[in-house]
Coordinates of C-alpha atoms and ligand atoms in Angstrom, one line a residue:
M360 CA 4.4 16.4 12.7
Q361 CA 5.9 13.3 14.1
Q362 CA 5.9 13.0 18.2
A363 CA 9.2 12.1 19.3
S364 CA 9.4 8.9 20.9
D365 CA 10.5 8.9 24.7
N366 CA 12.3 5.6 25.6
S367 CA 12.5 6.6 29.3
M368 CA 8.6 6.5 29.4
L369 CA 6.4 3.5 29.5
G370 CA 3.0 2.8 28.3
I371 CA 1.0 0.1 30.0
Y372 CA -1.8 -1.9 28.7
V373 CA -4.1 -3.9 31.0
S374 CA -6.5 -6.5 29.5
V375 CA -9.9 -7.2 30.7
P376 CA -11.2 -9.9 28.6
F377 CA -14.9 -10.0 29.6
C378 CA -17.9 -8.7 27.5
R379 CA -21.6 -8.9 27.9
A380 CA -21.9 -10.9 24.8
K381 CA -19.5 -12.3 22.3
C382 CA -20.1 -10.6 18.9
S383 CA -20.1 -12.7 16.1
F384 CA -16.9 -11.1 14.3
C385 CA -14.7 -11.0 17.4
N386 CA -11.4 -12.7 17.2
F387 CA -9.8 -11.4 20.6
A388 CA -9.3 -13.4 23.7
S389 CA -12.8 -12.4 25.2
G390 CA -15.9 -14.1 26.5
V391 CA -18.6 -13.6 28.6
G392 CA -17.6 -14.1 32.7
T393 CA -19.4 -14.5 35.6
P394 CA -18.9 -12.0 38.5
E395 CA -16.4 -14.7 40.2
A396 CA -14.5 -15.3 37.3
M397 CA -14.0 -11.3 37.0
E398 CA -13.0 -11.2 40.9
S399 CA -10.4 -14.0 40.6
Y400 CA -8.7 -12.2 37.3
V401 CA -8.6 -8.9 38.8
E402 CA -6.7 -10.7 41.9
R403 CA -4.1 -12.4 39.1
L404 CA -3.8 -9.2 37.6
C405 CA -2.7 -7.1 40.5
A406 CA -0.4 -10.0 41.2
E407 CA 1.1 -9.8 38.0
I408 CA 1.6 -6.3 38.1
D409 CA 3.2 -6.5 41.5
G410 CA 5.6 -9.2 39.8
A411 CA 6.6 -6.8 37.2
G412 CA 9.7 -5.3 38.3
A413 CA 11.2 -8.8 39.2
N414 CA 10.2 -10.5 36.2
A415 CA 12.0 -7.7 34.0
V416 CA 14.9 -8.2 36.0
S417 CA 14.9 -11.9 35.2
L418 CA 14.6 -11.2 31.6
G419 CA 17.4 -8.6 31.6
A420 CA 15.1 -5.9 30.3
E421 CA 14.9 -2.1 31.4
L422 CA 11.7 -1.3 33.4
P423 CA 10.8 2.3 33.1
R424 CA 9.3 3.4 36.1
R425 CA 7.6 6.5 34.8
V426 CA 4.3 5.8 33.1
D427 CA 2.7 8.3 30.6
T428 CA -0.1 6.2 29.1
V429 CA -2.3 3.4 30.5
Y430 CA -4.8 1.7 28.4
F431 CA -7.3 -0.7 29.6
G432 CA -8.6 -2.6 26.7
G433 CA -10.5 -5.8 26.1
G434 CA -13.0 -7.4 26.3
T435 CA -15.2 -4.3 28.0
P436 CA -13.3 -3.0 30.9
S437 CA -16.2 -0.7 31.7
L438 CA -17.8 -4.0 33.0
L439 CA -15.4 -3.8 36.0
A440 CA -16.8 -3.0 39.6
P441 CA -15.4 0.3 40.6
Q442 CA -13.4 -1.5 43.6
Q443 CA -11.8 -3.7 40.9
L444 CA -10.8 -0.6 39.2
R445 CA -9.5 0.8 42.0
R446 CA -7.6 -2.4 43.4
I447 CA -6.0 -2.2 39.6
F448 CA -5.2 1.5 39.9
A449 CA -3.9 0.9 43.2
A450 CA -1.5 -2.1 42.0
L451 CA -0.3 0.2 38.9
R452 CA 0.3 3.1 41.4
R453 CA 2.5 1.1 43.8
N454 CA 4.7 -0.5 41.2
F455 CA 4.9 2.5 38.7
D456 CA 5.1 6.5 38.5
V457 CA 2.1 7.6 36.6
A458 CA 2.7 11.1 35.3
D459 CA 0.5 13.9 35.8
G460 CA -1.5 14.3 32.6
A461 CA -1.0 10.7 31.6
E462 CA -3.5 9.3 29.0
I463 CA -5.6 6.8 30.5
T464 CA -8.0 5.4 28.2
L465 CA -10.9 2.9 29.2
E466 CA -12.5 0.7 26.5
A467 CA -16.2 0.3 26.6
A468 CA -19.4 -0.8 25.3
P469 CA -21.8 2.0 24.3
G470 CA -25.0 1.8 27.1
Q471 CA -22.4 -0.6 29.3
I472 CA -20.8 2.0 31.6
G473 CA -22.8 2.4 34.9
D474 CA -22.8 5.7 36.5
A475 CA -20.6 4.4 39.4
I476 CA -17.9 3.2 37.1
L477 CA -17.9 6.1 35.1
A478 CA -17.4 8.3 38.0
E479 CA -14.6 6.4 39.9
S480 CA -12.6 5.9 36.3
Q481 CA -12.5 9.9 36.2
R482 CA -11.8 10.1 39.9
L483 CA -8.7 7.6 39.2
G484 CA -7.6 9.5 36.2
V485 CA -9.2 8.0 33.5
S486 CA -9.2 10.8 30.5
R487 CA -10.3 9.2 27.3
V488 CA -13.0 6.6 26.5
S489 CA -12.9 4.4 23.4
L490 CA -16.1 3.3 22.4
G491 CA -17.0 0.0 20.0
V492 CA -19.6 1.5 18.3
Q493 CA -18.5 -0.4 14.8
S494 CA -22.0 0.6 12.8
F495 CA -24.3 3.4 13.7
I496 CA -27.2 1.5 11.5
D497 CA -28.7 -0.7 13.7
R498 CA -29.5 -3.8 11.4
E499 CA -25.7 -3.9 10.8
S500 CA -24.9 -3.8 14.7
A501 CA -27.6 -6.3 15.6
S502 CA -26.5 -8.7 12.9
V503 CA -23.0 -9.2 14.5
G504 CA -24.2 -9.4 18.1
R505 CA -24.0 -5.7 19.2
L506 CA -26.4 -4.6 21.8
H507 CA -26.6 -1.2 21.0
T508 CA -28.8 0.9 19.0
E509 CA -27.8 4.2 16.9
R510 CA -29.9 6.0 19.7
E511 CA -27.8 4.4 22.4
C512 CA -24.5 5.3 21.0
I513 CA -25.6 8.6 20.4
Q514 CA -26.7 9.5 24.0
E515 CA -23.4 7.7 25.1
I516 CA -21.2 10.0 23.3
V517 CA -23.1 13.0 24.6
R518 CA -23.3 11.8 28.0
L519 CA -19.6 11.4 28.4
R520 CA -19.1 14.6 27.0
A521 CA -21.5 16.1 29.4
E522 CA -19.5 14.1 32.2
G523 CA -16.4 16.1 31.2
L524 CA -14.8 13.8 29.1
I525 CA -12.6 15.8 26.3
E526 CA -11.4 12.8 24.6
V527 CA -13.9 10.3 23.4
G528 CA -13.1 8.0 20.4
A529 CA -15.0 5.1 18.6
D530 CA -13.9 2.0 16.6
L531 CA -16.2 1.5 13.6
I532 CA -16.0 -1.7 11.1
A533 CA -16.2 -1.7 7.2
G534 CA -17.3 -4.9 6.0
L535 CA -20.4 -5.7 8.4
P536 CA -23.1 -7.6 7.0
Y537 CA -25.3 -5.7 5.3
Q538 CA -23.3 -2.6 4.7
T539 CA -23.3 -0.5 1.6
A540 CA -21.7 2.4 0.6
E541 CA -25.0 4.5 1.7
S542 CA -25.1 2.7 5.1
W543 CA -21.3 3.4 5.7
E544 CA -21.8 7.1 4.5
H545 CA -24.4 7.3 7.4
S546 CA -22.1 6.0 10.1
L547 CA -19.2 7.9 8.9
E548 CA -21.5 11.4 8.9
V549 CA -23.0 10.3 12.5
A550 CA -19.4 9.7 13.7
T551 CA -17.9 13.0 12.3
G552 CA -20.8 15.0 13.6
V553 CA -21.6 13.5 17.5
G554 CA -18.5 15.2 19.0
L555 CA -16.1 12.5 18.8
T556 CA -12.3 13.3 18.9
H557 CA -10.9 9.9 17.5
L558 CA -11.9 7.1 15.1
S559 CA -10.4 3.9 14.4
V560 CA -11.7 2.3 11.3
Y561 CA -10.9 -1.5 10.8
M562 CA -11.5 -3.7 7.7
L563 CA -13.9 -6.9 9.1
E564 CA -11.2 -9.7 9.6
I565 CA -12.4 -13.1 7.5
D566 CA -10.3 -15.6 9.6
E567 CA -11.1 -19.0 11.4
D568 CA -10.7 -17.1 14.9
S569 CA -14.2 -15.9 14.8
R570 CA -17.6 -17.7 14.3
L571 CA -18.5 -15.1 11.5
G572 CA -15.0 -15.6 9.8
Q573 CA -15.5 -19.5 9.7
E574 CA -18.9 -19.3 8.5
V575 CA -17.9 -16.9 5.7
I576 CA -15.1 -19.2 5.0
A577 CA -17.5 -22.2 4.7
G578 CA -19.8 -20.4 2.6
G579 CA -23.0 -20.5 4.9
K580 CA -25.5 -18.3 6.1
R581 CA -25.3 -18.5 9.8
F582 CA -24.4 -15.3 11.7
H583 CA -25.6 -13.1 8.7
A584 CA -22.5 -14.5 6.6
H585 CA -24.2 -14.6 3.2
G586 CA -24.5 -10.7 4.2
V587 CA -21.0 -10.0 4.4
P588 CA -20.0 -7.5 1.4
A589 CA -17.3 -9.1 -1.2
E590 CA -13.5 -8.2 -0.1
E591 CA -13.5 -5.4 -2.9
I592 CA -16.6 -3.7 -1.7
S593 CA -15.1 -3.6 1.8
A594 CA -11.6 -2.2 0.6
E595 CA -13.8 0.6 -1.5
L596 CA -15.6 1.1 2.3
Y597 CA -12.2 1.7 3.7
E598 CA -11.0 4.2 0.9
Q599 CA -14.4 5.8 1.3
A600 CA -13.8 6.4 5.2
C601 CA -10.0 7.4 4.2
A602 CA -11.4 10.3 1.8
R603 CA -14.4 11.2 3.8
L604 CA -12.9 11.5 7.3
P605 CA -10.0 14.1 6.8
R606 CA -12.8 16.4 5.0
A607 CA -14.7 16.1 8.7
G608 CA -11.4 17.5 10.4
F609 CA -10.2 13.7 11.3
T610 CA -6.6 13.4 10.1
Q611 CA -5.4 9.9 9.1
Y612 CA -2.1 9.3 11.2
E613 CA -2.4 5.6 10.7
I614 CA -3.5 2.9 8.6
S615 CA -6.4 2.8 10.7
N616 CA -6.8 5.8 12.9
F617 CA -8.0 8.9 12.6
A618 CA -7.8 11.8 15.0
G619 CA -9.2 15.7 15.2
A620 CA -5.8 17.9 15.7
G621 CA -4.4 17.2 19.0
H622 CA -6.3 14.1 19.8
R623 CA -4.0 11.1 18.6
S624 CA -3.9 8.3 20.8
R625 CA -0.6 8.9 22.5
H626 CA -0.8 5.0 23.9
N627 CA -1.0 3.6 20.4
V628 CA 1.9 5.6 18.8
K629 CA 3.9 4.0 21.3
Y630 CA 3.5 1.0 19.5
W631 CA 4.4 2.3 16.0
Q632 CA 7.5 4.3 17.4
R633 CA 8.8 1.2 19.2
T634 CA 8.8 2.8 22.6
P635 CA 8.5 0.2 25.3
Y636 CA 5.2 -1.1 26.6
L637 CA 4.2 -3.4 29.2
G638 CA 1.0 -5.4 29.1
F639 CA -1.0 -7.2 32.1
G640 CA -3.7 -9.6 31.6
L641 CA -4.8 -12.2 29.1
D642 CA -3.2 -12.2 25.6
A643 CA -1.3 -8.9 26.7
H644 CA 1.9 -8.2 24.7
S645 CA 5.0 -6.4 26.0
M646 CA 7.9 -5.0 24.4
L647 CA 10.9 -3.8 26.5
R648 CA 14.5 -2.6 25.9
T649 CA 17.5 -5.0 26.5
T650 CA 21.1 -3.8 26.2
T651 CA 21.3 -5.6 22.9
G652 CA 18.1 -4.6 21.6
A653 CA 14.6 -5.5 22.5
V654 CA 12.2 -8.4 24.0
R655 CA 8.7 -8.9 23.1
L656 CA 6.6 -11.0 25.0
A657 CA 3.0 -12.2 24.7
N658 CA 0.7 -13.9 27.9
P659 CA -1.1 -16.8 27.6
D660 CA -4.5 -16.4 25.6
E661 CA -6.3 -19.2 27.7
L662 CA -8.1 -18.0 31.0
G663 CA -7.0 -21.2 32.6
Q664 CA -3.4 -20.9 31.7
Y665 CA -3.3 -17.0 32.6
A666 CA -5.2 -17.5 35.9
G667 CA -2.4 -20.4 36.9
A668 CA 0.2 -17.8 36.5
Q669 CA 1.6 -19.4 33.4
S670 CA 4.2 -16.8 32.6
A671 CA 4.5 -14.8 29.5
R672 CA 6.1 -16.4 26.4
E673 CA 9.0 -14.8 24.8
I674 CA 8.2 -13.9 21.1
S675 CA 11.4 -12.6 20.1
R676 CA 14.8 -11.1 21.7
G677 CA 15.7 -8.8 18.8
G678 CA 19.4 -7.2 17.5
V679 CA 19.5 -5.2 14.9
T680 CA 17.9 -6.7 12.1
E681 CA 14.8 -7.1 14.0
A682 CA 14.9 -3.4 15.0
F683 CA 15.2 -2.7 11.4
E684 CA 12.3 -4.8 10.4
E685 CA 10.1 -3.3 12.9
T686 CA 11.1 0.4 11.8
I687 CA 10.0 -0.4 8.4
F688 CA 6.8 -2.1 9.1
L689 CA 5.8 0.1 12.1
G690 CA 6.9 3.4 10.5
L691 CA 4.9 2.8 7.4
R692 CA 1.8 2.1 9.3
M693 CA 2.0 5.9 10.4
D694 CA 1.3 8.9 7.9
E695 CA 4.7 10.3 8.5
G696 CA 6.2 7.2 7.2
V697 CA 10.1 6.1 7.2
D698 CA 12.5 8.8 6.7
F699 CA 15.7 7.2 4.7
Q700 CA 18.4 9.4 6.4
G701 CA 17.4 8.5 9.8
L702 CA 17.3 4.9 8.5
A703 CA 20.6 4.9 6.7
A704 CA 22.1 6.7 10.3
A705 CA 20.8 3.8 12.2
F706 CA 21.4 0.7 10.5
P707 CA 23.8 -0.7 8.2
N708 CA 24.0 -0.5 4.4
E709 CA 23.3 -4.1 3.8
L710 CA 19.7 -4.0 5.5
T711 CA 18.7 -0.5 3.9
K712 CA 20.2 -1.2 0.5
P713 CA 17.8 -3.7 -0.6
C714 CA 14.9 -2.3 1.5
A715 CA 15.6 1.2 -0.8
E716 CA 15.8 -0.7 -4.1
A717 CA 12.5 -2.2 -3.4
V718 CA 11.2 1.0 -2.6
R719 CA 11.9 1.9 -6.3
D720 CA 9.6 -0.6 -7.5
L721 CA 6.9 -0.5 -5.1
V722 CA 6.7 3.5 -5.8
A723 CA 6.5 2.5 -9.5
E724 CA 3.6 0.4 -8.8
D725 CA 1.7 3.1 -6.9
L726 CA 1.9 1.2 -3.7
M727 CA 4.5 3.7 -2.2
T728 CA 5.7 7.3 -2.3
D729 CA 9.4 8.6 -2.0
E730 CA 9.4 12.4 -1.4
D731 CA 12.8 13.6 -0.8
G732 CA 13.4 10.1 1.5
R733 CA 10.5 9.9 3.1
W734 CA 8.8 6.7 2.4
R735 CA 4.7 6.4 2.7
L736 CA 2.4 4.0 1.7
T737 CA -0.1 5.2 -0.9
L738 CA -3.7 4.4 -0.2
R739 CA -3.4 1.2 -2.2
G740 CA -0.3 0.3 -0.7
R741 CA -2.3 0.5 2.7
L742 CA -4.9 -1.8 1.4
V743 CA -2.2 -4.7 0.6
S744 CA 0.0 -3.2 3.6
N745 CA 1.3 -6.8 4.5
E746 CA 2.3 -7.7 0.8
V747 CA 4.0 -4.4 0.8
F748 CA 6.3 -5.1 4.0
G749 CA 6.9 -8.7 2.9
R750 CA 8.6 -7.2 -0.4
L751 CA 10.5 -4.4 1.5
L752 CA 11.9 -7.1 3.7
E753 CA 12.6 -9.8 1.4
G754 CA 16.2 -8.7 0.8
V755 CA 16.5 -8.1 4.5
A756 CA 16.3 -11.9 5.8
V757 CA 19.1 -13.2 7.1
Ligands
SF4_252 S1 -17.3 -6.4 22.6 FE1 -15.2 -6.2 21.6 S2 -13.8 -7.8 22.8 FE2 -16.1 -8.0 23.4 S3 -16.9 -9.6 21.9 FE3 -17.4 -7.7 21.4 S4 -15.5 -7.3 19.8 FE4 -15.1 -8.5 21.4

C-alpha cells in the first residue's frame, strides 16, 4: 500500500562524514577525521541548522517546521561523541518541531557503537539503526577494508535488539571481491535470520570515484580488484536477492530496499515520493517546495569549502517538466510504480502522451509492466533502470 506523501512534514538528513577507515569501494564524501576536525564540523553543522530558516527565505522556498523523519548518515555517525550528538539534536529542536514518534535513524558500523553513544542516541529519540554490514563473509568484508567479522556483526545486531531498538537494518553489497552465488546466499541467509527489520541491497558501483572502482577500470590487482565478479554475475546476485528476500518476509518496496511488514524507511520514502527534505552537512542534498515548483540544493562536497561556510549550490529550480520527470523516475523506483491516471490528472498531455507511447515499447521488451494503467519496472527493467528512465523521458525534453 502506498504511503500518502505529506508536504507539510519535513524530513531532515544530517551528514556526518567521518569513518574509522575508508572502505576501498566507497565513493561518498567521507574520510578518517581527527577529533578536532569532528568537533569543528559539529560546530559548523549546528550553525548551518540555525541558519536554515533565513536560507529558505532567501531562496523563496517553503520550509515546513514540523519534522517527522531525521536521518544521520555519512560516514559513520555512531563515532560522534555523546555531547556532539546532543548539540546537533539541540540545534534541530530549537529550529524545528520534531514530532513525537518521528523516525530517527543513526547509521553505524558494526562494532563502532560505544555504550555511551548508544545510550545517548536512545535518550535523544533515535528509533532506528542502520548498519553498514555489506557482507557476512569475512574474506569479502576484509577485502574492501571493512573492520568487522561476521561474528561481530551478528553480536552487534543482537545487542541492538536487546537494548530495545525495534528497527535495525543493514546494507549489503552484491558484487564484492570474491563473492559467489554460494557466499551471497550465506549473507542473505544470515541477514534474514538474525532479527533485522530492513535490508538495503546495492550493486557494487564501478566508477572513478572509489579506489576499487579505479583499479577495476584500469584492469589492475590492487584492492582485490581482480576478485570483483563480472557485471553479469553481480546482476545475477542482485536477482538472487530479489527472489530470496521476499520469501523470507522482506518485501521489496524499492529497487534497492526490502523491509519486513511495517518496517519501511519512512525517511527514504520521502525522497521517492517527492516530499520536502532538508540536508545539513557535507554533500547533503535538499528539496524544498516553492510557489512555482521545487528547488533542489547540494552542499559542497569538499570539507574545506563546507567548513568555510560556502553555501549550498542550487542544482535545479524546477517547474512542471522537472516535476513530471521526477515523478516518473522516482515513482518507478518504488514497487507501487506510477499510476497513469494520477499522472494524467496532474500533468499536461504533451508530457504524458510521449511517455505512455514509450511505455508500450518497454512493456513489449519486458522492461516494464502496465497493469490497468499502473506502470512498474520488471526485474530486468530494474537492472537497467537508468536506460529505461532515459527512454521514458526522451520525448519529454523541451
Ligand atoms: S564506512 Fe561507509 S561511508 Fe565510511 S568509508 Fe566505509 S562505506 Fe564509506
